[in-house]
PDB file of C-alpha atoms in Angstrom:
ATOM      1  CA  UNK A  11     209.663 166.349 194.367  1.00  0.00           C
ATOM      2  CA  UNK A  12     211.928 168.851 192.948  1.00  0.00           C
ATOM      3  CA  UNK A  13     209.927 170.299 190.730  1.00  0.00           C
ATOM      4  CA  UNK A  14     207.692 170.996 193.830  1.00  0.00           C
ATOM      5  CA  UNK A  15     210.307 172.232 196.222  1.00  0.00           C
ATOM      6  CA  UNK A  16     211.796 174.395 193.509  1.00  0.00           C
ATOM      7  CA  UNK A  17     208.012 175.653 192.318  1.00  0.00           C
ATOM      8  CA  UNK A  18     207.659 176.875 196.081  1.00  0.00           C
ATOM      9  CA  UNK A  19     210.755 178.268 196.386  1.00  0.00           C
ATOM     10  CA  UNK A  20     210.557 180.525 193.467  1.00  0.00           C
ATOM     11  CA  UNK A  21     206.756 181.161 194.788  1.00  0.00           C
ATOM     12  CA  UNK A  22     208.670 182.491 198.451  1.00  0.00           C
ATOM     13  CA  UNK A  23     211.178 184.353 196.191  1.00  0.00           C
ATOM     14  CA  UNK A  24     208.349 186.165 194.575  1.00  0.00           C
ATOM     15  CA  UNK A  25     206.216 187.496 197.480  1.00  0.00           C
ATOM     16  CA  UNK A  26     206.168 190.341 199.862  1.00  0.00           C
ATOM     17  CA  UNK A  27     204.845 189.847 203.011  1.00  0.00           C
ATOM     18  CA  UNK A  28     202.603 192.663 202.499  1.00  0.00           C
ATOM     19  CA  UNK A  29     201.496 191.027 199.853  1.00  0.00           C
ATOM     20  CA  UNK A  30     200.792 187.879 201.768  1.00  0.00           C
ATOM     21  CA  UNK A  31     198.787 189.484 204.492  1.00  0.00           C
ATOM     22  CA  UNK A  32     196.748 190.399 201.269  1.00  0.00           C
ATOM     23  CA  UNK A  33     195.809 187.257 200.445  1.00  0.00           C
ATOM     24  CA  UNK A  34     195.077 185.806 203.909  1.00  0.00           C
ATOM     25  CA  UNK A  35     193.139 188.957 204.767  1.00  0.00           C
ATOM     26  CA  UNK A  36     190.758 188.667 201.354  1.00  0.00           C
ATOM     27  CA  UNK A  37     188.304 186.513 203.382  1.00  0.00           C
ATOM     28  CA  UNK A  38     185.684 185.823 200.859  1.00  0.00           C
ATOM     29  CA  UNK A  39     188.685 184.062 198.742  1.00  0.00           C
ATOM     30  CA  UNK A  40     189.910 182.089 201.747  1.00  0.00           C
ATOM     31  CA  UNK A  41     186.841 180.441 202.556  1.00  0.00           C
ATOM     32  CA  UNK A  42     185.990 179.717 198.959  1.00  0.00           C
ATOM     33  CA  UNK A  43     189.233 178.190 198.421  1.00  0.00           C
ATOM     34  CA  UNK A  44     188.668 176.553 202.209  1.00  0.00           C
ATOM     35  CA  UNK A  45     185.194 175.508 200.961  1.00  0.00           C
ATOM     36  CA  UNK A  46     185.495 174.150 197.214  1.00  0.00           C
ATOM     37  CA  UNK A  47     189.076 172.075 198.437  1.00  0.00           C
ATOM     38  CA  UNK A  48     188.147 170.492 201.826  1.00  0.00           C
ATOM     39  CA  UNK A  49     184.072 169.738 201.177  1.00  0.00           C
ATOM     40  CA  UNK A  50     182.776 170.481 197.760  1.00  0.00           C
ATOM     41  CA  UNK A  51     185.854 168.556 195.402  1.00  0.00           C
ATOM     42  CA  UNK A  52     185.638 165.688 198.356  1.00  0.00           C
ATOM     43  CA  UNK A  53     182.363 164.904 197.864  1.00  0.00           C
ATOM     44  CA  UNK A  54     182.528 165.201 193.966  1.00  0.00           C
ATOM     45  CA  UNK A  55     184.913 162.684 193.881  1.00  0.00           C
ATOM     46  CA  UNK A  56     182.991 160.345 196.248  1.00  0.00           C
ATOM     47  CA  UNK A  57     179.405 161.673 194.364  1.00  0.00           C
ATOM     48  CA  UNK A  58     181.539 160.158 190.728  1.00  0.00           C
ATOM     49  CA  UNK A  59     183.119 156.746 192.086  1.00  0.00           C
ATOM     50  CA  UNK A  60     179.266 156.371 193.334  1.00  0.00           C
ATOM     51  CA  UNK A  61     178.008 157.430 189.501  1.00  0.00           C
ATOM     52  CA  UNK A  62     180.568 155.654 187.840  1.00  0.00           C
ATOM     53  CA  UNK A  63     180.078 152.279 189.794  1.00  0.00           C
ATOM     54  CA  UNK A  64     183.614 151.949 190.629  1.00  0.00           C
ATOM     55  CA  UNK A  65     185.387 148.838 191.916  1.00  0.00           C
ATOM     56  CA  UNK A  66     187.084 149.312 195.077  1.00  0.00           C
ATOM     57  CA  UNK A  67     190.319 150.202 194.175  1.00  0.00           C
ATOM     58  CA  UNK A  68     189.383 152.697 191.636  1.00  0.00           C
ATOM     59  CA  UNK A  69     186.718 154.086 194.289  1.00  0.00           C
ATOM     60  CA  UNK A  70     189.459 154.520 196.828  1.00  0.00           C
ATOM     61  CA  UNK A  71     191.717 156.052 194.458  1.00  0.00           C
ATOM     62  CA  UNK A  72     189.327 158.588 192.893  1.00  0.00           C
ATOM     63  CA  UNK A  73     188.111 159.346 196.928  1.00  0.00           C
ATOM     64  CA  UNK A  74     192.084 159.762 198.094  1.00  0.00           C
ATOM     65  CA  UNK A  75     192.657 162.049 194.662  1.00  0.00           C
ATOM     66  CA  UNK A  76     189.900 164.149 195.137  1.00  0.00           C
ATOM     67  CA  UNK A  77     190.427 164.558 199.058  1.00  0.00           C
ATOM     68  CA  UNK A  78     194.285 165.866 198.627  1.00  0.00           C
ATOM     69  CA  UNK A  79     193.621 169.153 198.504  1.00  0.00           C
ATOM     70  CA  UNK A  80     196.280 171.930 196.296  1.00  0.00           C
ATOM     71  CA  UNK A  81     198.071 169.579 194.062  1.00  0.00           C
ATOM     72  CA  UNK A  82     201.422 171.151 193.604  1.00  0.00           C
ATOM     73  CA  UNK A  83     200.319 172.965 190.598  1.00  0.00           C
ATOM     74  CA  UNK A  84     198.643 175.752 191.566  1.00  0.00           C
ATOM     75  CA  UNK A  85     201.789 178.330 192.199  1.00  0.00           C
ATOM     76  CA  UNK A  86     203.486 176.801 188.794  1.00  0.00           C
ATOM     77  CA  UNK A  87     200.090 177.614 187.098  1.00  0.00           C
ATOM     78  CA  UNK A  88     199.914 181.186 188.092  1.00  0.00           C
ATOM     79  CA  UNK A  89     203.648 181.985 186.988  1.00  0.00           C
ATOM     80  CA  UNK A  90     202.715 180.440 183.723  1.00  0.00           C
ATOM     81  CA  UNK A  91     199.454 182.200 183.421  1.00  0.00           C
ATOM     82  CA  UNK A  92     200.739 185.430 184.403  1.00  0.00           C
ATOM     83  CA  UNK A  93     198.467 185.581 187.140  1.00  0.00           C
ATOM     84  CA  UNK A  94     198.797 186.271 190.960  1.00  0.00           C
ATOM     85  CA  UNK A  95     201.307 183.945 192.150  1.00  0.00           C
ATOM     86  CA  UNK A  96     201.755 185.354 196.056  1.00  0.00           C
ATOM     87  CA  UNK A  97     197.861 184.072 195.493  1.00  0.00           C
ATOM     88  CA  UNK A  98     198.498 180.623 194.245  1.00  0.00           C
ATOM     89  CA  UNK A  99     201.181 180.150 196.672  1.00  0.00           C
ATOM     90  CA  UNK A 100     199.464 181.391 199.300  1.00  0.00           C
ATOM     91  CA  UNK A 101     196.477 179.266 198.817  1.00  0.00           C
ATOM     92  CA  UNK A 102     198.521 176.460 197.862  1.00  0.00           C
ATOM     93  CA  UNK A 103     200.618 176.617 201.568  1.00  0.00           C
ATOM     94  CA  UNK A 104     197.282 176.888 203.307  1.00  0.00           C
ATOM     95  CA  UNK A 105     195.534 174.374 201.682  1.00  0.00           C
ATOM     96  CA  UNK A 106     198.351 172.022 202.082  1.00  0.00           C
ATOM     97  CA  UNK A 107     199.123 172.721 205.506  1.00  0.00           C
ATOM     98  CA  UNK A 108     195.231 172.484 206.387  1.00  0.00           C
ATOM     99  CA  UNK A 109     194.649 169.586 203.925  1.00  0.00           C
ATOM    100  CA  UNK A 110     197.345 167.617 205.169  1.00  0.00           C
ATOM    101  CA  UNK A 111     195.836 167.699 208.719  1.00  0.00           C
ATOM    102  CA  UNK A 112     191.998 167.062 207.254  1.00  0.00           C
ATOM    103  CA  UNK A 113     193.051 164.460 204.411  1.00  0.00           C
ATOM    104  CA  UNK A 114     192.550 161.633 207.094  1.00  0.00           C
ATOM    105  CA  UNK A 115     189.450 162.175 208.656  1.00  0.00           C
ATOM    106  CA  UNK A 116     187.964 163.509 205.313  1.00  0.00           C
ATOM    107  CA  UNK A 117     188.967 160.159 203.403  1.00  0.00           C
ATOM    108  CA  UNK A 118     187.837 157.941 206.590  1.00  0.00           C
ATOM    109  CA  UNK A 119     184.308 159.418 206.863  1.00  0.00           C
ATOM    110  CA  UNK A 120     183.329 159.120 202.879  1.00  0.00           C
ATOM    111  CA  UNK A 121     184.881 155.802 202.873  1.00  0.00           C
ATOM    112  CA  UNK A 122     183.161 155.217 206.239  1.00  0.00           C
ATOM    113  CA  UNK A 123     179.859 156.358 204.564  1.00  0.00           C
ATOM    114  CA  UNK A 124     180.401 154.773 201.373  1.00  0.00           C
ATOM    115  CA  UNK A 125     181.349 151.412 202.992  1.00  0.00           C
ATOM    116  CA  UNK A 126     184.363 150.598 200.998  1.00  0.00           C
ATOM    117  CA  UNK A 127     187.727 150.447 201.903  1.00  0.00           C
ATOM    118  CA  UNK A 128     187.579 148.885 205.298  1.00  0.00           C
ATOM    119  CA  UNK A 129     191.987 147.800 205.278  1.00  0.00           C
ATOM    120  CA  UNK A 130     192.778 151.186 203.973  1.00  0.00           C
ATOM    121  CA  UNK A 131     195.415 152.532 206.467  1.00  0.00           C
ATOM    122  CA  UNK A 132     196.741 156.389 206.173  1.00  0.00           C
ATOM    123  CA  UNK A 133     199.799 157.391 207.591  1.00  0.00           C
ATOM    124  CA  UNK A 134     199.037 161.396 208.322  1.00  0.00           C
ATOM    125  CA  UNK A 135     202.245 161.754 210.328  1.00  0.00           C
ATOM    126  CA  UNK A 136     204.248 161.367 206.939  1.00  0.00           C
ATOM    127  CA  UNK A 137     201.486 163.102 204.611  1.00  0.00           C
ATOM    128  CA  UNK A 138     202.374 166.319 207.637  1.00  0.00           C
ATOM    129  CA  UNK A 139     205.598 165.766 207.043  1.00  0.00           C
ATOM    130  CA  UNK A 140     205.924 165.603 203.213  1.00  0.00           C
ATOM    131  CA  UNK A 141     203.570 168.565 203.104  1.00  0.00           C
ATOM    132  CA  UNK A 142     206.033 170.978 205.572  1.00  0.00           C
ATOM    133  CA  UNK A 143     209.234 169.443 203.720  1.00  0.00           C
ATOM    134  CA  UNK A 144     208.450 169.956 199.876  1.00  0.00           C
ATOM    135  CA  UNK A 145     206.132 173.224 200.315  1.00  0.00           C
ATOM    136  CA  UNK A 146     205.814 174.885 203.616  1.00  0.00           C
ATOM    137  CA  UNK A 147     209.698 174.990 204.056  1.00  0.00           C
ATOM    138  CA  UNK A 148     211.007 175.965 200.526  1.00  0.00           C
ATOM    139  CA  UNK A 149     208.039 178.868 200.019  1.00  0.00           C
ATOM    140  CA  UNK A 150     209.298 179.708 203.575  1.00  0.00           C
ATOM    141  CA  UNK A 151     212.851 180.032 203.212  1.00  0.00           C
ATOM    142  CA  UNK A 152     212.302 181.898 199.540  1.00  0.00           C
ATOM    143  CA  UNK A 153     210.187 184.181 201.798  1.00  0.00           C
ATOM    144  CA  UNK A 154     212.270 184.767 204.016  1.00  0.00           C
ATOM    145  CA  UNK A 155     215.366 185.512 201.092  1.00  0.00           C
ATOM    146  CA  UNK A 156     212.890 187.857 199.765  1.00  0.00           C
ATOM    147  CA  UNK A 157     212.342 189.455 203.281  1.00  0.00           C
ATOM    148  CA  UNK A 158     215.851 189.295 204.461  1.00  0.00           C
ATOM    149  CA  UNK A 159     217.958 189.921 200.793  1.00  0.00           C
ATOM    150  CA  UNK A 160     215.133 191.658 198.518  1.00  0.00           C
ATOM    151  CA  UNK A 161     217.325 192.242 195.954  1.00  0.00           C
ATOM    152  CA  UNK A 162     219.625 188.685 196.139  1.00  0.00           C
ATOM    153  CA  UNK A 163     216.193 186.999 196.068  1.00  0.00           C
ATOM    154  CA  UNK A 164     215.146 189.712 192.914  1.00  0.00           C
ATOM    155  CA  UNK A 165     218.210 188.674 191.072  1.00  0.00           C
ATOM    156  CA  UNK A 166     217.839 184.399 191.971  1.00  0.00           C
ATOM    157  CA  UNK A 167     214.339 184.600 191.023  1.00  0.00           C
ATOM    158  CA  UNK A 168     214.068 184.238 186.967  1.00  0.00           C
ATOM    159  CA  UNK A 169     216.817 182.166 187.297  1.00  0.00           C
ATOM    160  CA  UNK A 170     215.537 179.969 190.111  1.00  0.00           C
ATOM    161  CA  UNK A 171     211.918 180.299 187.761  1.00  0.00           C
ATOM    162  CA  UNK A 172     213.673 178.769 184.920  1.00  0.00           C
ATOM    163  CA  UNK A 173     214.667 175.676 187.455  1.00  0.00           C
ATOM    164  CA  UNK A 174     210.909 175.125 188.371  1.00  0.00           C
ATOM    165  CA  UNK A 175     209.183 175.065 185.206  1.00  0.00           C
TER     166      UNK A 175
END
């Protein structure tokens, strides 16, 4: 949990809000990110537990796994890749604030479909509420430093990237 909170945070600290609007306005990456987390890695998951000839538990497991879209790795990754981490964290706040609100219905139908799992019970009102308290608010309130105090949240931020990793 900290290690997520404090991954996001850093992520907020790091981005512009110019830079932001960059991301969400690159349309072709948006829906490919949309596309390959909430449908294509879904159905992978349920298309291997179906190849692999899973028992139930193992099936439900893999399908939950590969439904959860944007593990928490994806703005960590970029900082330790070098790459563009206002994209990770972007993609990573959309995807979870999205995912978190199609994990239930995504994970009902292929279980649904796939006719296991008929006692599995999903509590979405906590997954929402994990989702806004470990990434949506700490991303938001590093944003927000960045916005408010660009150079306290300059200054905090190898400091605060030293905490995450």
């Amino acid at each position: 949990m900290i290690f997520i909170a404090t991954t996001m945070f850093t992520a907020g600290l790091g981005a512009t809000s110019s830079a932001l609007w960059g991301v969400f306005a690159d349309f072709p990456l948006l829906l490919l990110a949309l596309l390959g987390n909430l449908v294509v890695i879904p159905l992978l998951g349920w298309g291997l537990a179906e190849l692999l000839g899973l028992p139930t538990a193992s099936f439900i497991a893999l399908v939950l796994v590969a439904s959860s879209p944007c593990g928490p790795f994806g703005a960590k990754l970029a900082m330790v890749r070098n790459g563009d981490v206002v994209a990770g964290a972007a993609m990573q706040v959309l995807l979870a604030a999205i995912g978190s609100l199609t994990f239930g219905p995504t994970v009902n139908g292929i279980l649904t479909a796939a006719k296991v799992g008929g006692g599995v019970s999903l509590d979405v009102a906590a997954l929402v509420r994990t989702v806004a308290i470990l990434r949506l608010v700490p991303f938001g309130v590093g944003l927000l430093l960045r916005h408010k105090a660009p150079r306290a949240a300059r200054s905090r931020h190898p400091t605060a990237i030293m905490v995450s990793t």
